[in-house]
C-alpha positions as YAML, in Angstrom:
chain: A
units: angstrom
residues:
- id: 1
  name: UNK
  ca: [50.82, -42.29, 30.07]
- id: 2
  name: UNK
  ca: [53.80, -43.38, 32.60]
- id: 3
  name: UNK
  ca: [55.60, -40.68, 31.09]
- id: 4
  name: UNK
  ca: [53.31, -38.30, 31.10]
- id: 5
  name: UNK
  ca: [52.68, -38.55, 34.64]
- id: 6
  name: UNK
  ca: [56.58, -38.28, 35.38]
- id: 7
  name: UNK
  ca: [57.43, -35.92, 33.45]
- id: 8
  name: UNK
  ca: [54.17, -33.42, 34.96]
- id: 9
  name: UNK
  ca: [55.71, -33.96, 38.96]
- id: 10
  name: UNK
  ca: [59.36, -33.22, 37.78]
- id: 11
  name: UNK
  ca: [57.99, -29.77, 36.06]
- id: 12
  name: UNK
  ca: [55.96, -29.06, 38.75]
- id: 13
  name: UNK
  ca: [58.32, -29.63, 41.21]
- id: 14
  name: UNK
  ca: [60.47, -27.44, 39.18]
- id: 15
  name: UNK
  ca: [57.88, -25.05, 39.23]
- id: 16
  name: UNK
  ca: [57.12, -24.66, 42.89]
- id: 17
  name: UNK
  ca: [60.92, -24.55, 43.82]
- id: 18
  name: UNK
  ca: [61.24, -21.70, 41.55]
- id: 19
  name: UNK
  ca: [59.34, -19.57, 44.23]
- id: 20
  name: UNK
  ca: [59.13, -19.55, 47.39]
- id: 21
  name: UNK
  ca: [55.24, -19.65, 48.86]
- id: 22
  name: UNK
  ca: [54.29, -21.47, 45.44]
- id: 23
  name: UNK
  ca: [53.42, -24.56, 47.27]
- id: 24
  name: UNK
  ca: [51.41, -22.84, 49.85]
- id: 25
  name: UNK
  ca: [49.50, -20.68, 47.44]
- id: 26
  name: UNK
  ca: [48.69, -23.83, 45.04]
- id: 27
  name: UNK
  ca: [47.64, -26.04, 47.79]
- id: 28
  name: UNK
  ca: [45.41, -23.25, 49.17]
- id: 29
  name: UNK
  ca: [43.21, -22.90, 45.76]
- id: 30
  name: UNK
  ca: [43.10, -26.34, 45.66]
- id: 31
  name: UNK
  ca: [41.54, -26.90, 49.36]
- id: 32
  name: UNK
  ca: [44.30, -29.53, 50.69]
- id: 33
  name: UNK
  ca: [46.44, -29.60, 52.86]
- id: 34
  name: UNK
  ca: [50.07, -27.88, 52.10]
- id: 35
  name: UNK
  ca: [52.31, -30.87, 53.57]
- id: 36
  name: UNK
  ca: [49.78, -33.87, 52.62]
- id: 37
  name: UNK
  ca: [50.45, -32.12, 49.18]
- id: 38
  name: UNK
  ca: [54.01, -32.08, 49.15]
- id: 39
  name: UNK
  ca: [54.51, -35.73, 50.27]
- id: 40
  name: UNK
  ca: [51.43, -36.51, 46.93]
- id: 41
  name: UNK
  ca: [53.99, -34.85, 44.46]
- id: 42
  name: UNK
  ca: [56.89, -36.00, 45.76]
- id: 43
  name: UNK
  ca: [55.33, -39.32, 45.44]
- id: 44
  name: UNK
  ca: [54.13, -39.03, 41.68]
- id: 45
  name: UNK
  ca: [50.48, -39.69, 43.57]
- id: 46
  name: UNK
  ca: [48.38, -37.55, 41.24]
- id: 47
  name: UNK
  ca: [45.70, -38.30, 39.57]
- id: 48
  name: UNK
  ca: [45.01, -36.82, 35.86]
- id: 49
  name: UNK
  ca: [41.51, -34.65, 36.58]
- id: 50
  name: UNK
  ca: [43.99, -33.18, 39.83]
- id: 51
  name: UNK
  ca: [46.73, -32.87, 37.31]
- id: 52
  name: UNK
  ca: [44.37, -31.02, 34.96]
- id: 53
  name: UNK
  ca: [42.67, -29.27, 38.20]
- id: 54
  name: UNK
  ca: [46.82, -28.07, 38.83]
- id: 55
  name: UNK
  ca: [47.58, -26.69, 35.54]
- id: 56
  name: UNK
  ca: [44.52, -24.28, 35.57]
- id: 57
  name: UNK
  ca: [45.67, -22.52, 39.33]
- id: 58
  name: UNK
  ca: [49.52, -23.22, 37.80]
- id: 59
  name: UNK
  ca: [48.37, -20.42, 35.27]
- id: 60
  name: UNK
  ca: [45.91, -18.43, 37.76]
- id: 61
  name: UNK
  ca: [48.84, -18.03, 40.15]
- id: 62
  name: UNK
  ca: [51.36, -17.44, 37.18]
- id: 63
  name: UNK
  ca: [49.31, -14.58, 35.94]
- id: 64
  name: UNK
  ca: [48.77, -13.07, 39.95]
- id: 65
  name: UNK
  ca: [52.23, -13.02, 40.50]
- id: 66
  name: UNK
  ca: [52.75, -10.76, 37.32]
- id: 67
  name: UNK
  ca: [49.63, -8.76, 38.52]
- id: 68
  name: UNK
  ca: [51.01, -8.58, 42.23]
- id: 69
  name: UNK
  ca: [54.35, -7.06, 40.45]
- id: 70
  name: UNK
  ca: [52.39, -4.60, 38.49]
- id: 71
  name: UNK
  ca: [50.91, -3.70, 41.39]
- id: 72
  name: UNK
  ca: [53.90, -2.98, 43.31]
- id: 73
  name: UNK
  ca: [55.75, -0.74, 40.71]
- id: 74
  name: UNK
  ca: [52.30, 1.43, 40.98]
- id: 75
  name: UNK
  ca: [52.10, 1.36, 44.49]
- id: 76
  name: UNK
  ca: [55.54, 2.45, 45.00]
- id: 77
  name: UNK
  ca: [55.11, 5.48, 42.60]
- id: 78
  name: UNK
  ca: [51.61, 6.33, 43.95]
- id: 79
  name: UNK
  ca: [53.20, 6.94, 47.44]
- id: 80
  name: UNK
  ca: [56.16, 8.79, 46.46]
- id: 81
  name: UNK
  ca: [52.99, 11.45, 46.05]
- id: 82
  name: UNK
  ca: [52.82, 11.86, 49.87]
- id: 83
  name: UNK
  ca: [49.80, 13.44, 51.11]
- id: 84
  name: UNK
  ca: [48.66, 11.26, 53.24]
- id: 85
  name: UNK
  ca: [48.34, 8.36, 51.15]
- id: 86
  name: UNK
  ca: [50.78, 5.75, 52.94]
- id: 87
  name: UNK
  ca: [49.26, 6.07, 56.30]
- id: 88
  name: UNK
  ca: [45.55, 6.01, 55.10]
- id: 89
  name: UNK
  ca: [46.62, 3.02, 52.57]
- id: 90
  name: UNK
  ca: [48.18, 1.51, 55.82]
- id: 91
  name: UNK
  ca: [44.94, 1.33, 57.72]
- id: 92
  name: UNK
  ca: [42.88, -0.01, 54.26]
- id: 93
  name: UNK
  ca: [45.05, -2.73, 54.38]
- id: 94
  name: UNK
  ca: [45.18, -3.32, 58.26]
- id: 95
  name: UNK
  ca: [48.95, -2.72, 58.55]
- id: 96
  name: UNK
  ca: [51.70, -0.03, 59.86]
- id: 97
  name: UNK
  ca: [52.82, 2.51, 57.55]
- id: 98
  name: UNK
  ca: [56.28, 0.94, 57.98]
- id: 99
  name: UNK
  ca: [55.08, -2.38, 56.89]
- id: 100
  name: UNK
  ca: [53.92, -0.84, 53.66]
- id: 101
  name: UNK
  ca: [56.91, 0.71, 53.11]
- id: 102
  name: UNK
  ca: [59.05, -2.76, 52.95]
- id: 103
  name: UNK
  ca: [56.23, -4.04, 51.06]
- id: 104
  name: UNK
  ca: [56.45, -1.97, 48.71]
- id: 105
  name: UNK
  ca: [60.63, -2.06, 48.71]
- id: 106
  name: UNK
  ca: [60.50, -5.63, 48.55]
- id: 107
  name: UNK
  ca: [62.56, -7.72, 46.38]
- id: 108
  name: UNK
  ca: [62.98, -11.15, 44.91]
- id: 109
  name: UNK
  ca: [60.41, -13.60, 46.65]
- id: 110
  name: UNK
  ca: [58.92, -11.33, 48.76]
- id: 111
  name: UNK
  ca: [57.52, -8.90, 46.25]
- id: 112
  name: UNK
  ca: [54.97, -11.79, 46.11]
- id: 113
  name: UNK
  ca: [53.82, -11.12, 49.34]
- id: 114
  name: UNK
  ca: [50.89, -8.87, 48.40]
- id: 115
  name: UNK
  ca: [48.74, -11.61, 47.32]
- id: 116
  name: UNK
  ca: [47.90, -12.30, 50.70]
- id: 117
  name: UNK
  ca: [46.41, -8.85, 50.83]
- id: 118
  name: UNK
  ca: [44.30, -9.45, 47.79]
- id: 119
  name: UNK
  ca: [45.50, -7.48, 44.35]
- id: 120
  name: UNK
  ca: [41.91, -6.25, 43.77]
- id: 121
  name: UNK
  ca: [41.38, -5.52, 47.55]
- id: 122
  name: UNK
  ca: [44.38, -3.02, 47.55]
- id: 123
  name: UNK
  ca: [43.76, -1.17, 43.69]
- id: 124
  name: UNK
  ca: [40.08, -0.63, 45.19]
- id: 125
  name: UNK
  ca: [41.33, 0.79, 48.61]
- id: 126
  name: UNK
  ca: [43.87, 2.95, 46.11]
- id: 127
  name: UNK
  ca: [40.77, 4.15, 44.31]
- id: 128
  name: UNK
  ca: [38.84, 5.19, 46.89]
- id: 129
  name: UNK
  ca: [41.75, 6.70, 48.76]
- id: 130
  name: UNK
  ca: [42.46, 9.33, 45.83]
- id: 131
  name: UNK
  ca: [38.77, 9.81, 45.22]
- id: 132
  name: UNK
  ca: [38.86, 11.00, 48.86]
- id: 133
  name: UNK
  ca: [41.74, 12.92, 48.19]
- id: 134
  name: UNK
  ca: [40.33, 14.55, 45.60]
- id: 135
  name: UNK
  ca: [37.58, 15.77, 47.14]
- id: 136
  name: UNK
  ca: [39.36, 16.76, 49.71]
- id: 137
  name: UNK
  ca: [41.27, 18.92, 48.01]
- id: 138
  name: UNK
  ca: [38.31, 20.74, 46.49]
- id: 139
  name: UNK
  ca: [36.79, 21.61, 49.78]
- id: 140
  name: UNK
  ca: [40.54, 22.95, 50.74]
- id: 141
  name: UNK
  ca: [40.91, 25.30, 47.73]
- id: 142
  name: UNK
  ca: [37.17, 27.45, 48.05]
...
């Protein structure tokens, strides 16, 4: 069990140093306290049902972070369309235009930094900005 134990902090650990905010976004699902957190790894001070509890948002975050890149490759071609669609975007999402433009230029870690924004909570505001668009553009054309 000993090993068991060890060998889950050293992957972990592995884990979380592998991207930067991983810590952060794992203690935050959990409900604790980032740096209490840390020092409880770095300690080998976790229990099985939190190991178990870890391995669950472990996969949850692995699986936004592919989402969140998705996402991003989407985003960057649904601007390129122009038409309005960065600045009303911009204001969805409660940021400048110029913000959203490194966001979506982003590389390595920072790609990631969409979650905070909520992957759902930006495709809907995308939906409802071309639906707008759309009918927009009927009105324009009779």
């Amino acid at each position: 069990m000993l090993g068991y134990r060890l060998k889950f902090h050293i992957t972990l650990e592995k884990w979380i140093g592998k991207r930067r905010g991983r810590l952060s976004e794992l203690a935050r699902r959990l409900n604790v306290k980032r740096q209490a957190f840390r020092n409880r790894i770095a300690v080998y001070g976790l229990s099985l049902l939190e190991m178990d509890r870890i391995k669950v948002q472990k996969f949850k975050i692995e699986r936004d972070e592919k989402r969140a890149i998705d996402l991003l490759r989407f985003m960057k071609k649904w601007m390129s369309k122009k038409q309005g669609r960065q600045i009303a975007l911009a204001q969805r999402m409660g940021i400048t235009p110029f913000a959203l433009r490194q966001l979506c230029n982003a590389k390595k870690d920072k790609r990631y930094s969409i979650l905070k924004y909520g992957i759902t909570a930006v495709r809907q505001a995308i939906k409802e900005i071309e639906r707008n668009l759309k009918i927009a553009l009927k009105y324009d054309k009779s």
